[in-house]
Short mmCIF file of C-alpha atoms and ligand atoms in Angstrom, two decimals:
data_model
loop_
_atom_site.label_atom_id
_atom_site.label_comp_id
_atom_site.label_asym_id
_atom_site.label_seq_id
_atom_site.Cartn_x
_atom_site.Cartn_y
_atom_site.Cartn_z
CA UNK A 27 -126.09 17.63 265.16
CA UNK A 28 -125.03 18.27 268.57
CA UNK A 29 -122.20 16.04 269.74
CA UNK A 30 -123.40 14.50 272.90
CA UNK A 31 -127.33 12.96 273.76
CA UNK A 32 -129.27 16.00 274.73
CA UNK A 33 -130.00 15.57 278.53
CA UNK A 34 -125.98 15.70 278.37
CA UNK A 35 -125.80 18.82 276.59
CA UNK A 36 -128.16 20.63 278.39
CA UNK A 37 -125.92 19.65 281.93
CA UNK A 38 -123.01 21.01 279.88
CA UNK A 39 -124.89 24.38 278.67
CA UNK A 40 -125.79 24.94 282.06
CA UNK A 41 -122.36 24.22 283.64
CA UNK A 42 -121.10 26.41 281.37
CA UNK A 43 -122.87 29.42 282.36
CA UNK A 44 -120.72 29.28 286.05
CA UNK A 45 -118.02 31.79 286.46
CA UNK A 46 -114.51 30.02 285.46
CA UNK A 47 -116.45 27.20 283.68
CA UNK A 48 -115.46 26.61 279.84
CA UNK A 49 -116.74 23.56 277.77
CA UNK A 50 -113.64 21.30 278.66
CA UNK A 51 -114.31 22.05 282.53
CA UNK A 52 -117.59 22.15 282.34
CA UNK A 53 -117.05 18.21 280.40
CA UNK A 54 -115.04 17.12 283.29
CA UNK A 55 -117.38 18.05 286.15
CA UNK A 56 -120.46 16.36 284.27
CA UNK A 57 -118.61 12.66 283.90
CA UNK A 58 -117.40 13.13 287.20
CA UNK A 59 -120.90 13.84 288.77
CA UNK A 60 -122.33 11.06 285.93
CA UNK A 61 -119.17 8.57 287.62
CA UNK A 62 -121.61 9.05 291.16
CA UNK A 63 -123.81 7.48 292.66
CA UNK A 64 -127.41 9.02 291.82
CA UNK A 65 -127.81 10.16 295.44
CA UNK A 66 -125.35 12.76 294.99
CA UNK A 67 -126.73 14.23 292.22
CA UNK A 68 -129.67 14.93 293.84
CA UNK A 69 -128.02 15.75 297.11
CA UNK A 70 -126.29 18.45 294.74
CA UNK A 71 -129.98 19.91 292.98
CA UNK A 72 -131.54 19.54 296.26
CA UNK A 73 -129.03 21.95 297.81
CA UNK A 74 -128.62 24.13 294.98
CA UNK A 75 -132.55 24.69 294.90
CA UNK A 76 -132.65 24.94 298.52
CA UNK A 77 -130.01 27.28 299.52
CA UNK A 78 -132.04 29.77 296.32
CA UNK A 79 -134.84 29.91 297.85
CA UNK A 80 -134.47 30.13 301.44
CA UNK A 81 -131.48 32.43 300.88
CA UNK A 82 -132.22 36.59 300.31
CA UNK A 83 -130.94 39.88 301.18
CA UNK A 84 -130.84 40.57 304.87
CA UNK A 85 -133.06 43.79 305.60
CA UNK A 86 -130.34 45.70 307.46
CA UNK A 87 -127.18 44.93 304.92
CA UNK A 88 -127.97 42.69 302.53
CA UNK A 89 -125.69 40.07 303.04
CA UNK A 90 -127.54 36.73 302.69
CA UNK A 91 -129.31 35.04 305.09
CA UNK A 92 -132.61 32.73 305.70
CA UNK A 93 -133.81 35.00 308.72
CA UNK A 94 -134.90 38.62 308.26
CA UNK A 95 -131.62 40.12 309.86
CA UNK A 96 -128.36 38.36 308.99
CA UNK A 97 -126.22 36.89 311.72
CA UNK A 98 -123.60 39.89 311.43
CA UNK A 99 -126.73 42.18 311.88
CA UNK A 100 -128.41 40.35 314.90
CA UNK A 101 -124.84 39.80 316.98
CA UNK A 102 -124.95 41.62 319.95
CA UNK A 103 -121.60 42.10 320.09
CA UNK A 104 -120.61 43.77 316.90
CA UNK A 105 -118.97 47.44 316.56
CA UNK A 106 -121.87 49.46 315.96
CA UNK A 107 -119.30 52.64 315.00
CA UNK A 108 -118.23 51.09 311.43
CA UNK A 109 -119.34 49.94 308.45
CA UNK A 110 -117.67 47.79 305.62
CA UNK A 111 -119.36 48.55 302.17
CA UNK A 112 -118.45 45.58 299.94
CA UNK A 113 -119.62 44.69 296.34
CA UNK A 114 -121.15 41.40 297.38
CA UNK A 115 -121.73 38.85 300.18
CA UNK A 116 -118.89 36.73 299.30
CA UNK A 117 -116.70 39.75 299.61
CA UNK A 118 -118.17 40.23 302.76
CA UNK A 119 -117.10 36.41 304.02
CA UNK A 120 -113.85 37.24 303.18
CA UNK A 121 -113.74 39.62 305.84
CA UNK A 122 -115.10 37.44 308.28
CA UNK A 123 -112.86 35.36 307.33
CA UNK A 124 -110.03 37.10 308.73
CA UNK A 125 -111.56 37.46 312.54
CA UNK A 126 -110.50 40.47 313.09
CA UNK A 127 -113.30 42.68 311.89
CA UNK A 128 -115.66 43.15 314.37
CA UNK A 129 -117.72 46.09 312.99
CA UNK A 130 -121.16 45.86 310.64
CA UNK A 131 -121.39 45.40 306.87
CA UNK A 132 -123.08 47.21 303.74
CA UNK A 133 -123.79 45.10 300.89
CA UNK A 134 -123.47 47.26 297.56
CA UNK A 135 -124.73 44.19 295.12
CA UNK A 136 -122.05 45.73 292.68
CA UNK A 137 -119.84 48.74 291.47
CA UNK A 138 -120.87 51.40 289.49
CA UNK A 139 -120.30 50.54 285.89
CA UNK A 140 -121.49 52.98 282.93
CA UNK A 141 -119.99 50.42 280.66
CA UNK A 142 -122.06 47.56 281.57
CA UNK A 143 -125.43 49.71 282.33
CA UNK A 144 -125.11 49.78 286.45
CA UNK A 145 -125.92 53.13 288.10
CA UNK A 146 -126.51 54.28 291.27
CA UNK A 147 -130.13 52.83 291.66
CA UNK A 148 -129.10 48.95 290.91
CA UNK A 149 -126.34 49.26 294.01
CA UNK A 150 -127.91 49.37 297.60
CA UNK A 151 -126.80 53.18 298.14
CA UNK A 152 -130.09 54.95 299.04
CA UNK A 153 -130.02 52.34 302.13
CA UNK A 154 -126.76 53.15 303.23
CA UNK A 155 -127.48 57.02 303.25
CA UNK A 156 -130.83 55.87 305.30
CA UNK A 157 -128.45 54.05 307.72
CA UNK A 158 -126.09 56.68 308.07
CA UNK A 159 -128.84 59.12 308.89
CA UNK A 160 -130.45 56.84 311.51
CA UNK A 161 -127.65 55.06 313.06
CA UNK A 162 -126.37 57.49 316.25
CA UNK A 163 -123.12 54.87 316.62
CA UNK A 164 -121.58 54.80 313.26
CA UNK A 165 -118.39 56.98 312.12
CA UNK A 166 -117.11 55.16 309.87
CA UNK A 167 -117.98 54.31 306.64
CA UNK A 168 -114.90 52.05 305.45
CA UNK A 169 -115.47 51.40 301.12
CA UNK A 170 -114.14 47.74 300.36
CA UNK A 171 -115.15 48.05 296.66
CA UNK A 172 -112.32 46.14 294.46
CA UNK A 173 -109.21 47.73 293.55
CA UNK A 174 -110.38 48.38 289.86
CA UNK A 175 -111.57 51.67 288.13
CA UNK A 176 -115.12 50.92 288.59
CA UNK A 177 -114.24 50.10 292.66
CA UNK A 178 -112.52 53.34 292.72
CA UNK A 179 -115.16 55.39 291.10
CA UNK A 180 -118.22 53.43 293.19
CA UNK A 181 -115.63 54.72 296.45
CA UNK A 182 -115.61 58.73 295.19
CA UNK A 183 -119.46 58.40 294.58
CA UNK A 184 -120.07 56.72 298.35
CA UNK A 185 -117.62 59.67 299.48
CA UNK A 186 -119.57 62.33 297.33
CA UNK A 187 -123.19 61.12 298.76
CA UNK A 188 -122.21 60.62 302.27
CA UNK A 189 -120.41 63.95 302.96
CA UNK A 190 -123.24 65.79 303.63
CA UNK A 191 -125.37 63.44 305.54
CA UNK A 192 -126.27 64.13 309.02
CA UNK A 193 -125.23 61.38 310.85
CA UNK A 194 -127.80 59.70 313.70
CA UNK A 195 -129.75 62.89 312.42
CA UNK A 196 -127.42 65.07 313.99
CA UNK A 197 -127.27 68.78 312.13
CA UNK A 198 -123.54 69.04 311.56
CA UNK A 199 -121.78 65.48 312.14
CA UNK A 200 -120.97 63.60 309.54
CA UNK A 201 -119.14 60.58 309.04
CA UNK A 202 -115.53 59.45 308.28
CA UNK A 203 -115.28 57.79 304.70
CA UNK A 204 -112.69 55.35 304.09
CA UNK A 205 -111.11 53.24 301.48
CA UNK A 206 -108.87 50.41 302.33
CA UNK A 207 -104.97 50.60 301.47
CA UNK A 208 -103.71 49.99 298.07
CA UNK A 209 -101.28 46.73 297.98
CA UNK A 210 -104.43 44.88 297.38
CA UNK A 211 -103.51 43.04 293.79
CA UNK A 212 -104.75 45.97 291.24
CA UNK A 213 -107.65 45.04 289.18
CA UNK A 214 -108.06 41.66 291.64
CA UNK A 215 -110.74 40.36 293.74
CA UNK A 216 -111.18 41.36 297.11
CA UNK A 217 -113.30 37.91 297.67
CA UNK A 218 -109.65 35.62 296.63
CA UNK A 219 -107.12 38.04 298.76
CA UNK A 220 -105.82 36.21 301.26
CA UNK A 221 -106.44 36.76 305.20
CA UNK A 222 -103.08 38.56 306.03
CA UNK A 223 -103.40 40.93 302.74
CA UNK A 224 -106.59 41.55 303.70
CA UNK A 225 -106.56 42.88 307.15
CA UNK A 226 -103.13 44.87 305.90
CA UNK A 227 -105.43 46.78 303.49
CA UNK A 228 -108.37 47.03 306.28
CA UNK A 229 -105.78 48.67 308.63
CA UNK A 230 -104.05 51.20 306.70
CA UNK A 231 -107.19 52.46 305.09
CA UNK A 232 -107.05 56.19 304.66
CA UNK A 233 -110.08 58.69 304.56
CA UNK A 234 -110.93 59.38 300.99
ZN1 ZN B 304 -127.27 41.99 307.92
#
């Protein structure tokens, strides 16, 4: 017999399936949004359901956006000479965050991860090679993967791929590949490092 009336435990199984949400959290946040008025409930579904459907992959980067081009993408004023590959688009609003990155982003969608099943055709990496090969500007390729074994190994593989890549088509050139500074917290989250840490680990990247 399940403990609570069944619309109830159906909020609380799908609470539950949120990153960070157990059964006591995810018990707290469903009184709370039962303590409101109805409005915001449906304020809440109506946004959820809106922002997944509008929302997908931008065509140059993949970062999210409602348009066809994401605003990083369509800026006029963006650093056409680098590129930030991060795992996903949150890790890629952490670096906007910080204001001080003014170049373009690659979305990955993910590390490489033999453990959980994710090779090289689930991550975006046959687009990046295609942008490297068409994009005259760019000569930098900076990796912003986490600082875990999988981020490290995703980093070598982006290194291995892009070294012989002729950039803008060019017979010869090639581009720079990066990898931000270590003093990021090993095994952490690029997406919860704060500003400061951030850019510290943006500007003493070394070429992998
Ligand atoms: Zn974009």
């Amino acid at each position: 017999m399940p403990e609570y009336p069944p619309s109830l435990e159906r909020l609380l199984h799908e609470l539950e399936k949120l990153p960070g949400i157990g059964p006591r959290t995810a018990l707290r946040l469903a009184f709370h949004l039962l303590k409101q008025p109805l409005g915001n409930s449906q304020a809440l579904a109506l946004g959820l359901t809106e922002a997944r459907t509008k929302l997908h992959p931008c065509r140059e980067c993949f970062n999210l956006t409602e348009e066809v081009l994401c605003r990083v993408c369509q800026a006029g004023n963006r650093d056409r000479s680098s590129l930030l590959a991060v795992e996903d688009p949150s890790d890629l609003a952490a670096f906007e965050r910080t204001h001080e990155y003014h170049g373009l982003y690659h979305v990955l969608g993910g590390t490489l991860s033999p453990l959980e099943g994710r090779g090289p055709s689930d991550l975006t990496l046959d687009a990046l090679v295609a942008r490297v090969k068409k994009s005259g500007d760019l000569k930098e390729v900076i990796v912003a993967t986490d600082p875990t074994v999988e981020g490290d190994s995703t980093a070598l593989y982006i290194q291995q791929i892009l070294k012989n890549v002729p950039a803008g088509g060019e017979p010869g050139r090639t581009i720079k590949v990066t990898r931000l500074a270590r003093g990021l917290p090993s095994g952490g989250d690029v997406e919860y490092v704060d500003e400061v840490t951030l850019l510290k680990a943006l500007e003493g990247r070394r070429e992998i």
